[in-house]
Coordinates of C-alpha atoms in Angstrom, one line a residue:
M1 CA -9.8 -19.3 3.1
P2 CA -6.8 -21.1 1.5
D3 CA -6.6 -24.7 2.6
A4 CA -2.8 -24.5 3.3
A5 CA -0.6 -25.7 6.5
L6 CA 1.9 -23.2 5.5
P7 CA 1.6 -19.5 6.1
A8 CA 1.8 -16.7 3.4
L9 CA 4.9 -14.7 3.3
S10 CA 5.5 -11.0 3.0
L11 CA 8.2 -10.0 0.5
V12 CA 9.6 -6.4 0.3
A13 CA 11.3 -5.7 -3.3
S14 CA 14.4 -3.9 -1.5
P15 CA 16.4 -1.9 -4.1
G16 CA 19.4 -3.7 -5.2
K17 CA 18.1 -6.9 -4.2
R18 CA 15.1 -7.5 -6.2
R19 CA 16.5 -10.5 -8.2
A20 CA 17.2 -12.1 -4.9
V21 CA 13.6 -11.3 -3.8
L22 CA 12.2 -13.2 -6.6
D23 CA 14.4 -16.3 -6.0
L24 CA 12.9 -16.4 -2.7
A25 CA 9.6 -16.1 -4.3
V26 CA 10.1 -19.0 -6.4
E27 CA 11.4 -21.0 -3.6
A28 CA 8.4 -20.1 -1.4
E29 CA 6.2 -21.4 -4.1
Q30 CA 8.3 -24.6 -4.2
R31 CA 8.1 -25.3 -0.4
G32 CA 4.3 -24.8 -0.5
F33 CA 3.7 -21.5 1.3
A34 CA 0.2 -20.3 1.0
G35 CA 1.0 -16.9 -1.0
I36 CA 2.9 -13.8 -1.2
A37 CA 2.0 -10.3 0.1
C38 CA 3.5 -7.4 -1.4
P39 CA 3.7 -4.3 0.8
S40 CA 3.8 -0.9 -0.6
L41 CA 7.3 -0.3 0.6
G42 CA 9.6 -1.4 -2.3
S43 CA 6.7 -0.7 -5.0
A44 CA 3.9 -3.3 -4.5
M45 CA 2.4 -3.5 -8.1
S46 CA 6.0 -3.7 -9.6
L47 CA 6.9 -6.8 -7.5
C48 CA 3.7 -8.3 -8.5
V49 CA 4.4 -7.8 -12.0
S50 CA 7.5 -9.8 -11.6
L51 CA 5.9 -12.5 -9.5
A52 CA 3.3 -13.0 -12.4
H53 CA 6.0 -14.5 -14.3
V54 CA 8.4 -16.0 -12.1
T55 CA 5.8 -18.1 -10.3
R56 CA 3.4 -20.4 -11.7
H57 CA 0.8 -21.5 -9.2
L58 CA 1.2 -19.3 -6.1
P59 CA -1.4 -16.4 -5.5
F60 CA -0.2 -13.0 -4.6
W61 CA -1.5 -9.7 -3.9
T62 CA -0.6 -6.0 -2.8
S63 CA -0.8 -5.5 0.8
I64 CA -1.3 -2.9 0.3
Q65 CA -1.7 -0.5 -2.6
P66 CA -2.4 3.1 -1.1
I67 CA -5.4 4.5 -3.0
Y68 CA -4.2 8.0 -2.8
F69 CA -1.0 7.3 -4.5
S70 CA -2.2 6.3 -7.9
L71 CA -5.2 7.3 -10.1
P72 CA -7.8 4.6 -10.2
T73 CA -7.3 4.2 -13.9
E74 CA -3.7 3.5 -13.6
T75 CA -4.4 1.1 -10.9
A76 CA -6.9 -0.7 -13.0
G77 CA -4.8 -1.1 -16.0
T78 CA -1.9 -2.8 -13.8
A79 CA -4.5 -4.8 -11.9
S80 CA -6.3 -6.0 -15.0
H81 CA -2.7 -6.8 -16.9
L82 CA -1.8 -8.8 -13.7
H83 CA -5.0 -10.9 -13.6
E84 CA -5.0 -11.7 -17.0
V85 CA -1.1 -12.6 -17.3
S86 CA -1.0 -14.7 -14.0
D87 CA -4.4 -16.6 -15.0
G88 CA -6.3 -15.1 -12.0
R89 CA -3.5 -15.5 -9.4
F90 CA -3.3 -11.7 -8.7
R91 CA -5.7 -9.9 -6.0
L92 CA -5.7 -6.4 -5.6
G93 CA -5.1 -5.3 -1.8
L94 CA -6.1 -1.7 -1.4
G95 CA -5.8 0.8 1.3
V96 CA -6.1 4.4 2.6
S97 CA -2.5 4.5 4.4
H98 CA -2.0 6.9 7.4
A99 CA -2.3 10.5 7.9
P100 CA 1.3 11.1 8.9
V101 CA 2.3 9.5 5.5
H102 CA -0.1 11.7 3.6
S103 CA 1.3 14.6 5.4
R104 CA 5.0 13.7 4.5
L105 CA 4.3 13.1 0.7
G106 CA 1.7 16.0 0.3
V107 CA -1.0 13.8 -0.4
Q108 CA -4.7 15.4 0.1
A109 CA -6.8 12.7 1.5
G110 CA -10.6 12.7 2.1
R111 CA -13.0 10.5 3.9
P112 CA -11.3 6.9 4.0
L113 CA -14.7 5.0 3.8
S114 CA -16.5 7.1 0.9
D115 CA -13.0 7.5 -0.9
M116 CA -12.6 3.9 -1.0
R117 CA -16.1 2.9 -2.2
D118 CA -15.5 5.5 -5.0
Y119 CA -12.0 4.1 -5.7
V120 CA -13.2 0.6 -5.8
A121 CA -16.0 1.4 -8.2
A122 CA -13.6 3.4 -10.6
V123 CA -11.2 0.4 -10.8
R124 CA -14.1 -2.0 -11.5
A125 CA -15.3 0.3 -14.2
A126 CA -12.0 0.6 -15.9
A127 CA -10.9 -2.9 -15.7
G128 CA -14.2 -4.5 -16.4
E129 CA -14.5 -8.4 -16.4
L130 CA -10.5 -8.4 -15.9
T131 CA -10.9 -6.8 -12.3
P132 CA -9.2 -9.2 -10.1
P133 CA -10.6 -10.0 -6.6
I134 CA -10.3 -6.9 -4.6
Y135 CA -9.2 -7.1 -0.7
L136 CA -9.4 -4.0 1.6
A137 CA -7.0 -3.2 4.4
T138 CA -8.8 -3.0 7.4
M139 CA -8.4 -2.7 11.1
R140 CA -11.7 -1.5 12.7
D141 CA -15.4 -2.3 12.2
R142 CA -16.5 0.0 9.6
M143 CA -13.8 -0.5 6.9
L144 CA -14.3 -4.4 7.4
A145 CA -18.0 -3.8 6.8
L146 CA -16.9 -2.1 3.6
A147 CA -15.1 -4.9 2.6
V148 CA -17.7 -7.3 3.3
E149 CA -20.0 -5.2 1.0
I150 CA -18.0 -4.4 -1.9
G151 CA -14.8 -6.5 -1.9
Q152 CA -14.0 -10.3 -1.7
G153 CA -11.6 -9.9 1.3
A154 CA -9.9 -8.0 4.2
I155 CA -6.3 -7.8 5.3
W156 CA -5.4 -6.7 8.8
A157 CA -1.7 -5.7 9.9
N158 CA -0.5 -6.0 13.3
A159 CA -3.9 -7.2 14.5
A160 CA -4.5 -8.2 18.1
R161 CA -5.3 -12.0 18.0
S162 CA -7.4 -11.7 21.2
A163 CA -9.6 -9.1 19.5
L164 CA -10.1 -10.6 15.9
P165 CA -12.8 -13.4 17.2
G166 CA -15.0 -10.7 18.7
Q167 CA -14.6 -8.4 15.5
L168 CA -15.4 -11.2 13.1
T169 CA -18.6 -12.0 15.2
R170 CA -19.7 -8.1 15.2
V171 CA -19.3 -7.6 11.6
P172 CA -22.0 -9.2 9.7
G173 CA -20.6 -11.4 6.7
A174 CA -16.8 -11.1 8.0
A175 CA -16.7 -14.6 9.1
E176 CA -18.4 -16.2 6.1
E177 CA -16.7 -18.8 4.2
G178 CA -15.5 -17.6 0.7
F179 CA -14.5 -14.2 2.5
F180 CA -10.8 -14.0 2.3
R181 CA -9.4 -12.9 5.6
A182 CA -5.5 -12.3 6.5
N183 CA -3.2 -10.8 9.0
M184 CA 0.5 -9.4 8.3
V185 CA 2.2 -10.7 11.6
P186 CA 5.6 -9.2 12.5
T187 CA 7.4 -12.4 13.4
V188 CA 11.0 -13.2 14.7
I189 CA 12.4 -16.9 15.3
D190 CA 15.1 -17.2 17.8
D191 CA 15.3 -19.6 20.9
D192 CA 16.3 -16.4 22.8
R193 CA 12.8 -14.8 23.1
A194 CA 13.8 -11.8 24.7
A195 CA 16.2 -10.8 21.7
A196 CA 13.6 -12.0 19.2
D197 CA 11.0 -9.4 21.3
A198 CA 13.6 -6.9 21.3
V199 CA 13.5 -6.8 17.4
N200 CA 9.9 -6.8 17.3
R201 CA 9.7 -3.9 19.7
R202 CA 11.9 -1.8 17.3
T203 CA 9.6 -2.6 14.5
M204 CA 6.6 -1.8 16.4
S205 CA 7.7 1.5 17.8
G206 CA 7.1 2.8 14.3
Y207 CA 3.4 1.6 14.2
V208 CA 2.4 2.9 17.6
T209 CA 3.3 6.5 16.2
L210 CA 0.3 6.2 14.0
P211 CA -2.9 7.4 15.3
S212 CA -5.0 5.0 13.3
Y213 CA -3.3 2.1 15.0
R214 CA -3.4 3.6 18.5
S215 CA -7.0 4.0 18.0
Y216 CA -7.4 0.2 17.0
W217 CA -5.3 -1.0 19.8
R218 CA -7.3 1.0 22.2
E219 CA -10.5 -0.4 21.3
A220 CA -8.9 -3.9 21.5
G221 CA -8.1 -3.5 25.1
Y222 CA -4.9 -1.8 25.4
A223 CA -6.2 1.8 26.6
E224 CA -3.5 2.1 29.2
E225 CA -0.7 1.2 27.1
M226 CA -1.8 3.4 23.9
T227 CA -2.2 6.5 26.8
A228 CA 1.2 6.1 27.9
I229 CA 2.5 6.1 24.3
E230 CA 0.7 9.2 23.7
A231 CA 2.0 10.9 26.7
A232 CA 5.7 9.9 25.4
L233 CA 5.1 11.2 22.0
A234 CA 3.8 14.3 23.1
A235 CA 6.8 14.8 25.4
R236 CA 9.0 13.9 22.2
E237 CA 10.3 11.0 24.1
R238 CA 10.3 8.5 21.2
D239 CA 13.4 6.8 22.4
R240 CA 10.9 5.5 25.4
L241 CA 8.7 3.8 23.0
P242 CA 10.0 0.2 23.3
E243 CA 10.1 0.3 27.2
L244 CA 6.3 1.4 26.9
L245 CA 5.5 -1.9 24.7
P246 CA 4.6 -4.6 27.3
D247 CA 5.0 -8.4 26.5
R248 CA 1.1 -8.8 27.1
W249 CA 0.5 -6.6 24.0
L250 CA 3.5 -7.4 22.2
H251 CA 2.7 -11.0 22.0
D252 CA -0.9 -10.4 21.1
V253 CA 0.2 -8.5 17.7
T254 CA 3.2 -10.2 17.0
L255 CA 5.1 -13.6 16.9
S256 CA 8.5 -14.5 18.5
G257 CA 10.6 -17.3 20.0
S258 CA 11.5 -20.7 19.1
V259 CA 10.3 -22.6 16.1
A260 CA 7.6 -24.3 17.9
Q261 CA 6.3 -21.0 19.5
V262 CA 6.2 -19.2 16.1
R263 CA 4.7 -22.3 14.4
E264 CA 2.1 -22.5 17.3
G265 CA 1.3 -18.7 16.8
L266 CA 1.0 -18.9 12.9
E267 CA -1.4 -22.2 13.3
A268 CA -3.8 -20.2 16.0
W269 CA -4.1 -17.5 13.5
A270 CA -4.9 -20.0 10.9
D271 CA -7.5 -21.8 13.3
M272 CA -9.4 -18.8 13.8
G273 CA -9.9 -18.4 9.8
V274 CA -7.4 -15.9 9.3
L275 CA -4.5 -16.6 7.0
P276 CA -1.4 -15.7 8.7
I277 CA 1.0 -13.4 6.7
A278 CA 4.5 -14.0 8.2
V279 CA 6.4 -10.3 8.1
M280 CA 9.9 -11.8 8.9
S281 CA 12.7 -10.1 10.7
S282 CA 15.7 -11.7 12.5
T283 CA 17.9 -11.1 15.1
S284 CA 21.1 -11.8 13.1
G285 CA 20.5 -10.5 9.5
G286 CA 18.2 -9.0 7.0
Q287 CA 15.0 -9.9 5.0
A288 CA 16.6 -12.8 3.3
K289 CA 18.2 -14.2 6.6
A290 CA 14.9 -14.1 8.1
I291 CA 12.9 -15.8 5.4
G292 CA 15.6 -18.6 5.3
E293 CA 14.8 -19.0 9.0
L294 CA 11.0 -19.3 8.3
F295 CA 12.0 -21.7 5.4
A296 CA 13.9 -23.8 8.0
A297 CA 11.1 -23.9 10.4
Y298 CA 8.8 -25.7 8.0
A299 CA 11.5 -27.7 6.2

């Protein structure tokens, strides 16, 4: 795990704002943030190529690059290039994405575990000694175990903080020193916590429509909540989803509130050996405003 007091930061390369996003990355490096995670939204690999050239010391990684969206040879070519030109600061985060996304894009997905194993092997074969460290996007135990077996780290997204210690205990090797662990945490800073929670509820209303996330949260202790959500989805009542996300669940998988409350939450993730990746939103603006609020929280 990186030894850093500050969290990592998620950056999306929004069309029309990409130069401004790179400026935020440079500022994050200057301020001492622990790293930059690049989601697939906005083209993760493209953003990483730019980060290799505008930053000097900061580690950065895809979080994540979906394996079904690019041939392993193509991914390997870009990943090995990034590994070389960044002097080893790039990490390749790979994931399987989600069945509704596959369906929408017309992607034919197979068995996640075996496909991931084969994909990683193909990337390593093509990239050779220029293969960067590989992190796997994980939620449940079997993918985490695969990450321990064939990768150098694991990245959760929207994980339940109450459930992570037990999972790290169950999966051999997951808690070992030297194995990278990080979690993408939806975060809103505002002294009006109810307003901040409302933003996170809107964000999480999309995630609860995904079956793989619901299965994870059900196992994490939120079976009743997931059953209610599935009933609303079956009744085509998606507008009811925010009201079905109680504080107990929301505050376990997101962070909200004052600077002190958010910093305390980020530190709690770090204390359990999981690097928090702040996925910022704001009650009064877009990505740049939200990230500015995070910068101010650690000024």
